[in-house]
Tab-separated table of C-alpha atoms and ligand atoms in Angstrom:
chain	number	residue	atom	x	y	z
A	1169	UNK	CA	77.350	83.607	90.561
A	1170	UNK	CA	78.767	82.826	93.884
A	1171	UNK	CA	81.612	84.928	95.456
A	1172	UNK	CA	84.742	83.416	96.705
A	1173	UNK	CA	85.275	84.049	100.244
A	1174	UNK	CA	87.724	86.144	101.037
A	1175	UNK	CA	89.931	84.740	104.303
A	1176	UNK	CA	89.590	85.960	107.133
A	1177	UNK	CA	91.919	88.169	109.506
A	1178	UNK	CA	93.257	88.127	113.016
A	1179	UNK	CA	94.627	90.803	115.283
A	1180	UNK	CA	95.075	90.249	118.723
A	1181	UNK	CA	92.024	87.860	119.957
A	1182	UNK	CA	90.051	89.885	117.397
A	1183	UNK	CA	88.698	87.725	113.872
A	1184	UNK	CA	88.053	90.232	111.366
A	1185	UNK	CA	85.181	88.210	109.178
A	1186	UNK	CA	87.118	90.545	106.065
A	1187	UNK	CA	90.183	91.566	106.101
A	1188	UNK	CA	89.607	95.111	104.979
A	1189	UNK	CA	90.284	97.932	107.214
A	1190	UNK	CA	88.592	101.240	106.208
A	1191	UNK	CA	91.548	103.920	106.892
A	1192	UNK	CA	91.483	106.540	109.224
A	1193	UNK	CA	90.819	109.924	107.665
A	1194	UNK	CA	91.026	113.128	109.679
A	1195	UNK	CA	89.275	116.219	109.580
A	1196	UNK	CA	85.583	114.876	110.029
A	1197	UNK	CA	85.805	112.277	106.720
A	1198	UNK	CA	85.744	108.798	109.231
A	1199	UNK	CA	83.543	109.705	111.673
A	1200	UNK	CA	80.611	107.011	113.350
A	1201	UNK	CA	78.690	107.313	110.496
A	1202	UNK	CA	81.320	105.671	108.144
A	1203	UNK	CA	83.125	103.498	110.510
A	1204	UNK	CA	79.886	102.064	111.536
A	1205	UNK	CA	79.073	101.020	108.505
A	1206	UNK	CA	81.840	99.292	107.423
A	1207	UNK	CA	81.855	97.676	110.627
A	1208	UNK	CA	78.785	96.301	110.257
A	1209	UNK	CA	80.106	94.874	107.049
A	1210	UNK	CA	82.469	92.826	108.589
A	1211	UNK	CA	85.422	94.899	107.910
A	1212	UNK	CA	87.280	97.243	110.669
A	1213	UNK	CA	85.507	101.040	110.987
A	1214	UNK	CA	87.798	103.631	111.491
A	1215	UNK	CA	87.542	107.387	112.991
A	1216	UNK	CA	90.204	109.559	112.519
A	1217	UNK	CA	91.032	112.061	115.218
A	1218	UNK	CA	92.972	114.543	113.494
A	1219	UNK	CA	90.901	117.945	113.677
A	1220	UNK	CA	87.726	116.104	115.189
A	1221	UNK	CA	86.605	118.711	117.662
A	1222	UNK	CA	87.022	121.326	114.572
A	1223	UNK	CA	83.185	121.749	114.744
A	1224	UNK	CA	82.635	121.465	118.622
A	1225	UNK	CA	81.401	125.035	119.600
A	1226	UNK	CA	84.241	125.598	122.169
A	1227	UNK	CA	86.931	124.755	119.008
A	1228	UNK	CA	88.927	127.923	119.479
A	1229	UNK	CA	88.425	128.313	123.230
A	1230	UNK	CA	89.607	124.812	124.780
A	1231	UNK	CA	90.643	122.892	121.665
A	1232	UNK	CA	92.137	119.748	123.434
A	1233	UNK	CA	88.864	119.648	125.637
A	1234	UNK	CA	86.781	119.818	122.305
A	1235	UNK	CA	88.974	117.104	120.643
A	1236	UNK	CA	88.983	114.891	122.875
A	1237	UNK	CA	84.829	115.283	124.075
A	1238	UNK	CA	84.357	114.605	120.786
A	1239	UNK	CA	86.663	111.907	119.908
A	1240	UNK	CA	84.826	110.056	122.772
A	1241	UNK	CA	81.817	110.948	121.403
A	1242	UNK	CA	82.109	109.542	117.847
A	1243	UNK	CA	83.282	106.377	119.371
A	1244	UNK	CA	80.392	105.805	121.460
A	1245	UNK	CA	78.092	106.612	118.493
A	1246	UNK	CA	79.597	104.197	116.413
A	1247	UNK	CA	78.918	101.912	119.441
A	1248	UNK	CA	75.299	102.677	119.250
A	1249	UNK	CA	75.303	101.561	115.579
A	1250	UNK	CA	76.898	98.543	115.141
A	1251	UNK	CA	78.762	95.479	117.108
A	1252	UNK	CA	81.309	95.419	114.804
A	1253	UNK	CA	84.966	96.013	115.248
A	1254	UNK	CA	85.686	99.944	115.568
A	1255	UNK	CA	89.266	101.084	115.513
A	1256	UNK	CA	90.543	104.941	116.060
A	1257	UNK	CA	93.354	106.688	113.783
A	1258	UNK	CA	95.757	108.714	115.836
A	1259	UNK	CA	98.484	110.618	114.146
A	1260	UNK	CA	101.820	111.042	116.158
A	1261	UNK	CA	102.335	114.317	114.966
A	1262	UNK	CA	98.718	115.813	116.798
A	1263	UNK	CA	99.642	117.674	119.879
A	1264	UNK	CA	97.308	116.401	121.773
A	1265	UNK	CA	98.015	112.148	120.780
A	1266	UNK	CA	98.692	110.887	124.433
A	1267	UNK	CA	94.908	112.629	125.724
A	1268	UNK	CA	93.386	110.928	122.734
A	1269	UNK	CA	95.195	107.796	122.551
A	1270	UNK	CA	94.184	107.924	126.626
A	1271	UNK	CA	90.715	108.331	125.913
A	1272	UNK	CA	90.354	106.270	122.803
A	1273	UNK	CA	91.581	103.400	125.170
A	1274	UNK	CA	89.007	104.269	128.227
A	1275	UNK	CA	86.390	104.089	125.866
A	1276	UNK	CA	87.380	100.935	124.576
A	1277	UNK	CA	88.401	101.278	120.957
A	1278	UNK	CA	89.301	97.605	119.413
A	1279	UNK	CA	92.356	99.186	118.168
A	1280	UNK	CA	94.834	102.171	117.395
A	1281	UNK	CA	96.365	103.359	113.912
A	1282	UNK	CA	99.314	105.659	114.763
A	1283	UNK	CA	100.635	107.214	111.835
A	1284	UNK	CA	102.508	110.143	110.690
A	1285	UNK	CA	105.440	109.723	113.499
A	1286	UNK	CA	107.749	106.792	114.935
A	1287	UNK	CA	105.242	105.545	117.707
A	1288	UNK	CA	108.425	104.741	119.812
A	1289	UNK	CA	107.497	106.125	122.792
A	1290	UNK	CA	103.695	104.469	123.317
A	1291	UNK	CA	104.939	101.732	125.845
A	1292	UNK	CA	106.432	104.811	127.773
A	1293	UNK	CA	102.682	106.596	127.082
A	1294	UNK	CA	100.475	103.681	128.541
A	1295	UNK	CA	100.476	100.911	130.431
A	1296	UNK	CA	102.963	98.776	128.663
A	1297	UNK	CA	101.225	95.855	130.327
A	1298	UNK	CA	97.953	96.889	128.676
A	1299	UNK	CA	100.039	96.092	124.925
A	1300	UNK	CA	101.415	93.033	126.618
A	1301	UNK	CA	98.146	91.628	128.056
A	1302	UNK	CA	96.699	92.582	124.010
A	1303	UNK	CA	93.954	94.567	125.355
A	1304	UNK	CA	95.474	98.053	123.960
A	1305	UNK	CA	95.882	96.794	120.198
A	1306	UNK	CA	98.097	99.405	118.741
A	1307	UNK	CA	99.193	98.872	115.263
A	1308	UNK	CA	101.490	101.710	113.698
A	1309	UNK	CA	101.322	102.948	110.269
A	1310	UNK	CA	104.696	102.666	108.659
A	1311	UNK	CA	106.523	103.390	105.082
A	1312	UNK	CA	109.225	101.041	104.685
A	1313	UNK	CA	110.996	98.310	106.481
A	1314	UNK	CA	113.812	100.871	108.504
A	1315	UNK	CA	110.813	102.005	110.311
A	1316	UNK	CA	109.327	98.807	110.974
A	1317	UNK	CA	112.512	96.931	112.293
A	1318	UNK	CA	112.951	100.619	114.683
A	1319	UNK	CA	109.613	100.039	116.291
A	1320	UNK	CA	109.757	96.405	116.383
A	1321	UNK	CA	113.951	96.541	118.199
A	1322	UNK	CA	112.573	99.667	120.447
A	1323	UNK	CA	108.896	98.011	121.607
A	1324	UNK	CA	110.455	94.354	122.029
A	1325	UNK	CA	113.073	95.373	124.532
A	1326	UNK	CA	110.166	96.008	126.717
A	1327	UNK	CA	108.141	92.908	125.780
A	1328	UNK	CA	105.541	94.884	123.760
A	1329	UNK	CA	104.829	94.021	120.228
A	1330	UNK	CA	102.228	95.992	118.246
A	1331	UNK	CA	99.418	93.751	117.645
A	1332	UNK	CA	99.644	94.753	113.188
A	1333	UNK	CA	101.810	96.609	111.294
A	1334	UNK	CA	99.951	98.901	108.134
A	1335	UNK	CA	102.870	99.329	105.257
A	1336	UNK	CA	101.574	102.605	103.456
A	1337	UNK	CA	102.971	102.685	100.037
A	1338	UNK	CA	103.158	105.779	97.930
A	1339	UNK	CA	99.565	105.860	96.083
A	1340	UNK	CA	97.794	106.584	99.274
A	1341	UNK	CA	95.927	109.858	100.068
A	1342	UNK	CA	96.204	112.370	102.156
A	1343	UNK	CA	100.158	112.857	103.900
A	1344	UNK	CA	102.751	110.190	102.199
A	1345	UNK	CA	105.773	108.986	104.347
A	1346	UNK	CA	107.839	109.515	101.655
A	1347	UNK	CA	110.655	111.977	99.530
A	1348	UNK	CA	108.366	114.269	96.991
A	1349	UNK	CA	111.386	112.325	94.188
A	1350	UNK	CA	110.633	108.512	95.780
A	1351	UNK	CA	107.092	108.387	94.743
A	1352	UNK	CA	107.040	107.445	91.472
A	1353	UNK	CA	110.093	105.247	91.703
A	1354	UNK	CA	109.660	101.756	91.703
A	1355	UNK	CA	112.154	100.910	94.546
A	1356	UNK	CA	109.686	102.710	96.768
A	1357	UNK	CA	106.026	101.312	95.463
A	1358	UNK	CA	104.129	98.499	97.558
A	1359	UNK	CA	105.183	96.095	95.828
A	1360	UNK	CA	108.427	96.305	96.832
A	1361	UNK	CA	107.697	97.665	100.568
A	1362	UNK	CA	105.595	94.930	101.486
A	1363	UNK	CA	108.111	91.666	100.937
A	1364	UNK	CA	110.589	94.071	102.816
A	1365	UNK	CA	108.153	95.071	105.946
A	1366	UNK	CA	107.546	90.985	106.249
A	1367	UNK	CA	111.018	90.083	106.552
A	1368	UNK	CA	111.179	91.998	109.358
A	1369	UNK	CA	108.253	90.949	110.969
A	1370	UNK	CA	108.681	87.204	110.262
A	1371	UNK	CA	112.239	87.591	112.377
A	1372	UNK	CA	110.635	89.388	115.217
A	1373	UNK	CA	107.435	86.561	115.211
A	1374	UNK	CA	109.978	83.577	114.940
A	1375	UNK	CA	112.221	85.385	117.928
A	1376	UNK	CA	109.672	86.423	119.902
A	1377	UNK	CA	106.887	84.000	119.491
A	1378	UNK	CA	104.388	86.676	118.544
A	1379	UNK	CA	101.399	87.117	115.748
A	1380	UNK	CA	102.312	90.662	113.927
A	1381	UNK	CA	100.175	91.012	110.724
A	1382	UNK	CA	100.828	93.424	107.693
A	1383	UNK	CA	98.389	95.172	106.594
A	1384	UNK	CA	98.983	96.696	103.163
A	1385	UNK	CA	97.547	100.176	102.354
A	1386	UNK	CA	98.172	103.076	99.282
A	1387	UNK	CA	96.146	102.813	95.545
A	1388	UNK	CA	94.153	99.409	96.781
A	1389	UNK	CA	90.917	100.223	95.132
A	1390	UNK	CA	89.901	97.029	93.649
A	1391	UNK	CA	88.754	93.397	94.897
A	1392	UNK	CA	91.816	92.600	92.257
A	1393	UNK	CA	93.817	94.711	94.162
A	1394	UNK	CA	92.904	92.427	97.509
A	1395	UNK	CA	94.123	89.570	96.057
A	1396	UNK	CA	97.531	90.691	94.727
A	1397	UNK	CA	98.757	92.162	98.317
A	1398	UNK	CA	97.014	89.076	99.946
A	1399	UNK	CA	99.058	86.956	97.908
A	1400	UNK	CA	101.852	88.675	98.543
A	1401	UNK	CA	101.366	87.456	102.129
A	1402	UNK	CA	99.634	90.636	103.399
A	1403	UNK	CA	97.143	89.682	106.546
A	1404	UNK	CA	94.471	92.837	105.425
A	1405	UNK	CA	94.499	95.719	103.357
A	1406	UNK	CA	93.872	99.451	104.646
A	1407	UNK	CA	91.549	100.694	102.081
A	1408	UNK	CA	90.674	104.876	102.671
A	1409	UNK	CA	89.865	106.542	98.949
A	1410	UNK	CA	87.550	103.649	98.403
A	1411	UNK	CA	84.780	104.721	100.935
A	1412	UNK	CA	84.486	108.549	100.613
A	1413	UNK	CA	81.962	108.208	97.967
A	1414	UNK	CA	79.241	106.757	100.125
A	1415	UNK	CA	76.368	107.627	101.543
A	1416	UNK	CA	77.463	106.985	104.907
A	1417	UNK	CA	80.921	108.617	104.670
A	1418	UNK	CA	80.695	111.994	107.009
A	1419	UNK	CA	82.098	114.646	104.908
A	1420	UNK	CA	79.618	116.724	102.498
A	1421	UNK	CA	78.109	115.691	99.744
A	1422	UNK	CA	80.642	118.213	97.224
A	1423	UNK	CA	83.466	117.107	99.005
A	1424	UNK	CA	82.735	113.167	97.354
A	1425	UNK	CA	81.376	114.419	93.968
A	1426	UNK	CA	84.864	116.021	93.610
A	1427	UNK	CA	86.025	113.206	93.702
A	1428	UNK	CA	83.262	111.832	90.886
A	1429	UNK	CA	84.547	114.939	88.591
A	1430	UNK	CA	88.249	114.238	88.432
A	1431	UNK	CA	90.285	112.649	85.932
A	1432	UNK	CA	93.295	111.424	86.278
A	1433	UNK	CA	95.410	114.151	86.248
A	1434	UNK	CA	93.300	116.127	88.943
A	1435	UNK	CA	95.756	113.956	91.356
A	1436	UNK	CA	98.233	116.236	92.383
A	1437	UNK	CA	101.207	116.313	95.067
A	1438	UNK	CA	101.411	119.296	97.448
A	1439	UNK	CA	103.821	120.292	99.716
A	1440	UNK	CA	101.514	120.367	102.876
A	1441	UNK	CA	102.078	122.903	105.247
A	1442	UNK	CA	102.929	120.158	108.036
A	1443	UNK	CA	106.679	119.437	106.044
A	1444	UNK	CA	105.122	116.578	104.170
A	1445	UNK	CA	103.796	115.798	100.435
A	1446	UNK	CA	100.360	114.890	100.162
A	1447	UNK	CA	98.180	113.857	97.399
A	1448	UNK	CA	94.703	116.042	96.854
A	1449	UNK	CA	92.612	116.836	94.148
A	1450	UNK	CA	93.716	119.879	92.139
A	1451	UNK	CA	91.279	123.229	92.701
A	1452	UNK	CA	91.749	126.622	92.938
A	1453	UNK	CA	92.474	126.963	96.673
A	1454	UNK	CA	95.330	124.756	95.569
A	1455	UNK	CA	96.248	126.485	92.615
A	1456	UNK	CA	96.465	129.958	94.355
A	1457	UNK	CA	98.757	128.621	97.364
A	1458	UNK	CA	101.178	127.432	94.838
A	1459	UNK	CA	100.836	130.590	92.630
A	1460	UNK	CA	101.962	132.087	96.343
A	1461	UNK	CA	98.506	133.086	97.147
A	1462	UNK	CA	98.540	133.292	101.243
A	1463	UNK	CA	95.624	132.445	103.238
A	1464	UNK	CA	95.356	134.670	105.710
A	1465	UNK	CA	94.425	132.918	109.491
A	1466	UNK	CA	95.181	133.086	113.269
A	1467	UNK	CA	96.426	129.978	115.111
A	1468	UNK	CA	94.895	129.605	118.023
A	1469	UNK	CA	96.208	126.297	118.544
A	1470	UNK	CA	99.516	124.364	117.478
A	1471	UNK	CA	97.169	120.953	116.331
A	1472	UNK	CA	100.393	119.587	114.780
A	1473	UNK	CA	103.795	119.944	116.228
A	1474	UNK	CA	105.186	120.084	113.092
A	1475	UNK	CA	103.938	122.679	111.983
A	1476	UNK	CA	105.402	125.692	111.812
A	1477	UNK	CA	102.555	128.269	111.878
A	1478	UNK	CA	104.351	131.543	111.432
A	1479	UNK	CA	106.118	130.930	107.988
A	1480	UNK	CA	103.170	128.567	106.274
A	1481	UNK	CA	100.844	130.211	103.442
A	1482	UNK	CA	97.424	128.215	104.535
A	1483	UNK	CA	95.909	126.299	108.149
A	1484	UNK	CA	95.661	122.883	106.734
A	1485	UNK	CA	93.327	122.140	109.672
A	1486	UNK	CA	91.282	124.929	108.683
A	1487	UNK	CA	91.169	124.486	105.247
A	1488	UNK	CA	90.094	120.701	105.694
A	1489	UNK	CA	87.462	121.730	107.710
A	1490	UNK	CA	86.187	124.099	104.927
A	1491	UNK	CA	86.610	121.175	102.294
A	1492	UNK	CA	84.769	118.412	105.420
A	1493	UNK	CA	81.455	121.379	105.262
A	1494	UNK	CA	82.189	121.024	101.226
A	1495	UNK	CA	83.305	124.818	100.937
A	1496	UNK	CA	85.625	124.031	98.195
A	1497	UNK	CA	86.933	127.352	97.876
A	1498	UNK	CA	88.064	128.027	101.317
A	1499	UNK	CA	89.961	124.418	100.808
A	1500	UNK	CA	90.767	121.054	99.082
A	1501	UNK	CA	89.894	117.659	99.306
A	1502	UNK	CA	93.023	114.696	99.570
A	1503	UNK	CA	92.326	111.485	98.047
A	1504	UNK	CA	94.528	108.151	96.728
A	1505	UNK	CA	95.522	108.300	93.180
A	1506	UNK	CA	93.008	105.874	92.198
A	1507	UNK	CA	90.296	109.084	93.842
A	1508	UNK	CA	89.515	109.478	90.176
A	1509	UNK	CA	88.274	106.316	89.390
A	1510	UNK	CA	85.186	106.662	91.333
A	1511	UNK	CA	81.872	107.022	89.112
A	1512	UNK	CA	79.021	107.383	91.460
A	1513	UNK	CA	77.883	107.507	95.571
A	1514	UNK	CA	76.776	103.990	96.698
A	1515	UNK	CA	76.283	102.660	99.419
A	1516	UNK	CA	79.460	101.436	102.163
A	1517	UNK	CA	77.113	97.492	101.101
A	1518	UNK	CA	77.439	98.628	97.923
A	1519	UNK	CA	81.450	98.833	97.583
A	1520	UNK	CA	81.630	95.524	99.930
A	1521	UNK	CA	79.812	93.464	97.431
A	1522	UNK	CA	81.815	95.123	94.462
A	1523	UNK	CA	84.703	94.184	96.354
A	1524	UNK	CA	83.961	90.896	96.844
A	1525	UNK	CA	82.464	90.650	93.317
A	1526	UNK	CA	86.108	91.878	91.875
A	1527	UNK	CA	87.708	89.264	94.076
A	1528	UNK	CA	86.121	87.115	92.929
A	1529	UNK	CA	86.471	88.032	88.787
A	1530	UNK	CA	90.524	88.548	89.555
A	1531	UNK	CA	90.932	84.964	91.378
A	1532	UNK	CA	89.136	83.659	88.215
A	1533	UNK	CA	87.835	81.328	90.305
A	1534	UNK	CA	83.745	82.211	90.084
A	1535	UNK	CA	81.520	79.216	90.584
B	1416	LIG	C1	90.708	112.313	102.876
B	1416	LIG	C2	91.804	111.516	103.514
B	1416	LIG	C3	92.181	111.798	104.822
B	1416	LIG	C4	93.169	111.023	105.467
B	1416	LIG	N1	93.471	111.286	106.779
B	1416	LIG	C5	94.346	110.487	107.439
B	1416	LIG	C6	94.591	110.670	108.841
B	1416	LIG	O1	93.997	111.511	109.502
B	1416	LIG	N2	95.504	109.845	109.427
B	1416	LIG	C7	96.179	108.865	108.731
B	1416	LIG	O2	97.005	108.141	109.316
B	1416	LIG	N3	95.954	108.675	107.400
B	1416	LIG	C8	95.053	109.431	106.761
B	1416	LIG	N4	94.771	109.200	105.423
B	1416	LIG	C9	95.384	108.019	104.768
B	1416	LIG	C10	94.409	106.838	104.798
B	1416	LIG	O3	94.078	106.438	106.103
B	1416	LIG	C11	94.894	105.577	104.036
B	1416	LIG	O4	95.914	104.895	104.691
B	1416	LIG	C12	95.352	105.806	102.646
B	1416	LIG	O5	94.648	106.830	102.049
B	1416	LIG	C13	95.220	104.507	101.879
B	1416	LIG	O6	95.233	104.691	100.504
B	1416	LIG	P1	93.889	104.768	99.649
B	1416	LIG	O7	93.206	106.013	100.037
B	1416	LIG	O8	94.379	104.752	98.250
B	1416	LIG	O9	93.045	103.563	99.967
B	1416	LIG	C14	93.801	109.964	104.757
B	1416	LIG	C15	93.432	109.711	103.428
B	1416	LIG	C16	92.436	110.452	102.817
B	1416	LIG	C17	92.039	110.105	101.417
């Protein structure tokens, strides 16, 4: 049976051969290894930033030096490994963005996610000429369409445009950009964001004479999937909960096979320490912290400003690093609400053909 191509994408003067991006995920769970691979698939790799020096020796003594020697480092690896398109996830809310964003930049990183934060102030951060010339592609990570139309009216008074927008809906993993009450109401699912974050954009490319893709991301876990937020009139889809159970995916083996064990109801919503919900799989680190179980540490360093170290049970940086080295009980793995669906670790190949496979099966259009 022969797959039906999927089309292809276009940010910036880059052609994505598939227009999958493989989300960032912080904490040491899209390192090289991962974003290589789905590089080399055809697809964008992506390492996250958040926490990546966590496991340099120097972590508690110079943190910014260690996360930023070893942000550079990752993305030279990946380098090594593929000449595919490798892109670098930088949340707003790290301390230390502008270094990393810097450096990701210097060491020539195809593109920027910036999520968790109103990017507002990156034409202020860089050389605003670099966004206007398109050779820093940044692409922010948004929620719903206020946020969108702020960047776009804030960026376009100084000419810059980001070169993508990523619309995260509420089924994603990890920290959600959304009211603990808005996620399970319709008004606020992807379906309904997405139309609304293209409105926007289609004013600002008509005005402006620009190219801004939406890319959608949240609960896309299936080929079928692709094709209903494609047809919607997404560009791409940002697809994170998909790839942890691979082989090349750079967190430990127990920290995937959790995701193997858990039904559906193993999905939970926390309130994370950082003033956010986020969805994880349910365990008993989890189940003590909201019994009002503390966990003890010392911060030696503020990694996210909004964080407010002093009153919080748990590190969340620390205790993703525990679940990263797959120490389960020192912390807890986030994943999508479609984590549980996984059945088995394959191979990054592996979930492309599925994809396109599924694609194919949901277009109904095999031949
Ligand atoms: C383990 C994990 C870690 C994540 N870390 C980050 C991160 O560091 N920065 C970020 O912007 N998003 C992060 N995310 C969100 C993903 O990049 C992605 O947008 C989202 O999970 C998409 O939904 P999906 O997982 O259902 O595909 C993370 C998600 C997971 C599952």
């Amino acid at each position: 049976m022969k797959t039906l191509a999927m089309p292809t994408l276009t940010i910036g003067n880059l052609n994505l051969k598939k227009p999958i991006i493989q989300g960032g995920m912080g904490v040491g769970i899209s390192l090289s290894g991962l974003a290589s691979a789905v590089a080399d698939e055809g697809g964008v790799g992506v390492i996250a930033a958040a926490g990546i020096g966590m496991l340099e020796p120097d972590f508690r003594g110079d943190v910014a030096a260690a996360n930023e020697r070893a942000l550079r480092r990752e993305i030279r690896a990946a380098r090594q490994k593929t000449d595919g398109i490798i892109g670098v996830n930088i949340m707003i809310a790290l301390s230390d963005y502008k270094t990393l964003l810097r450096s990701a930049l210097d060491e020539g990183a195809d593109m920027i996610f910036m999520g968790a934060g109103l990017p507002l102030d990156i034409p202020n951060v860089i050389d605003p000429g670099q966004i206007r010339n398109g050779s820093a592609r940044i692409i922010p990570i948004v929620s719903s369409a206020r946020a969108a139309g702020i960047i776009l009216r804030s960026w376009s008074r100084k000419q810059c445009f980001p070169a993508a927008l990523v619309v995260e809906g509420p089924m994603a993993g990890g920290h959600l950009g959304f009211k603990r009450e808005q996620l399970g109401d319709p008004d606020f699912s992807l379906q309904r964001l997405l139309p609304a974050v293209l409105e926007v954009t289609r004013t600002y490319e008509r005005e402006f004479r620009v190219s801004i893709p939406v890319i959608a991301a949240g609960g896309i876990y299936t080929g079928g999937d692709i094709k209903e937020f494609l047809a919607m009139g997404a560009g791409g889809v940002q697809m994170a909960t998909r790839f942890v159970t691979t082989e090349e995916c750079d967190a430990d083996i127990r920290f995937k096979e959790s995701y193997i064990a858990a039904e559906r109801d193993d999905m939970v919503i926390i309130d994370s320490p950082v003033g956010l919900p986020g969805r994880a799989v349910k365990n008993g680190f989890l189940r003590d912290v909201s019994e009002g179980r503390k966990k003890p540490f010392t911060c030696t360093w503020k990694c996210l400003r909004t964080c407010n170290f002093r009153k919080v049970s748990y590190c969340i940086a620390g205790a993703l690093t525990n679940a990263k080295l797959g120490d389960l009980e020192g912390g807890f793995v986030f994943g999508g609400a479609n984590a549980f669906k996984a059945k088995a670790i394959t191979s990054v190949r592996d979930v492309f053909e599925s994809l396109m496979a599924e694609y194919t099966q949901y277009a109904g259009a095999a031949v």
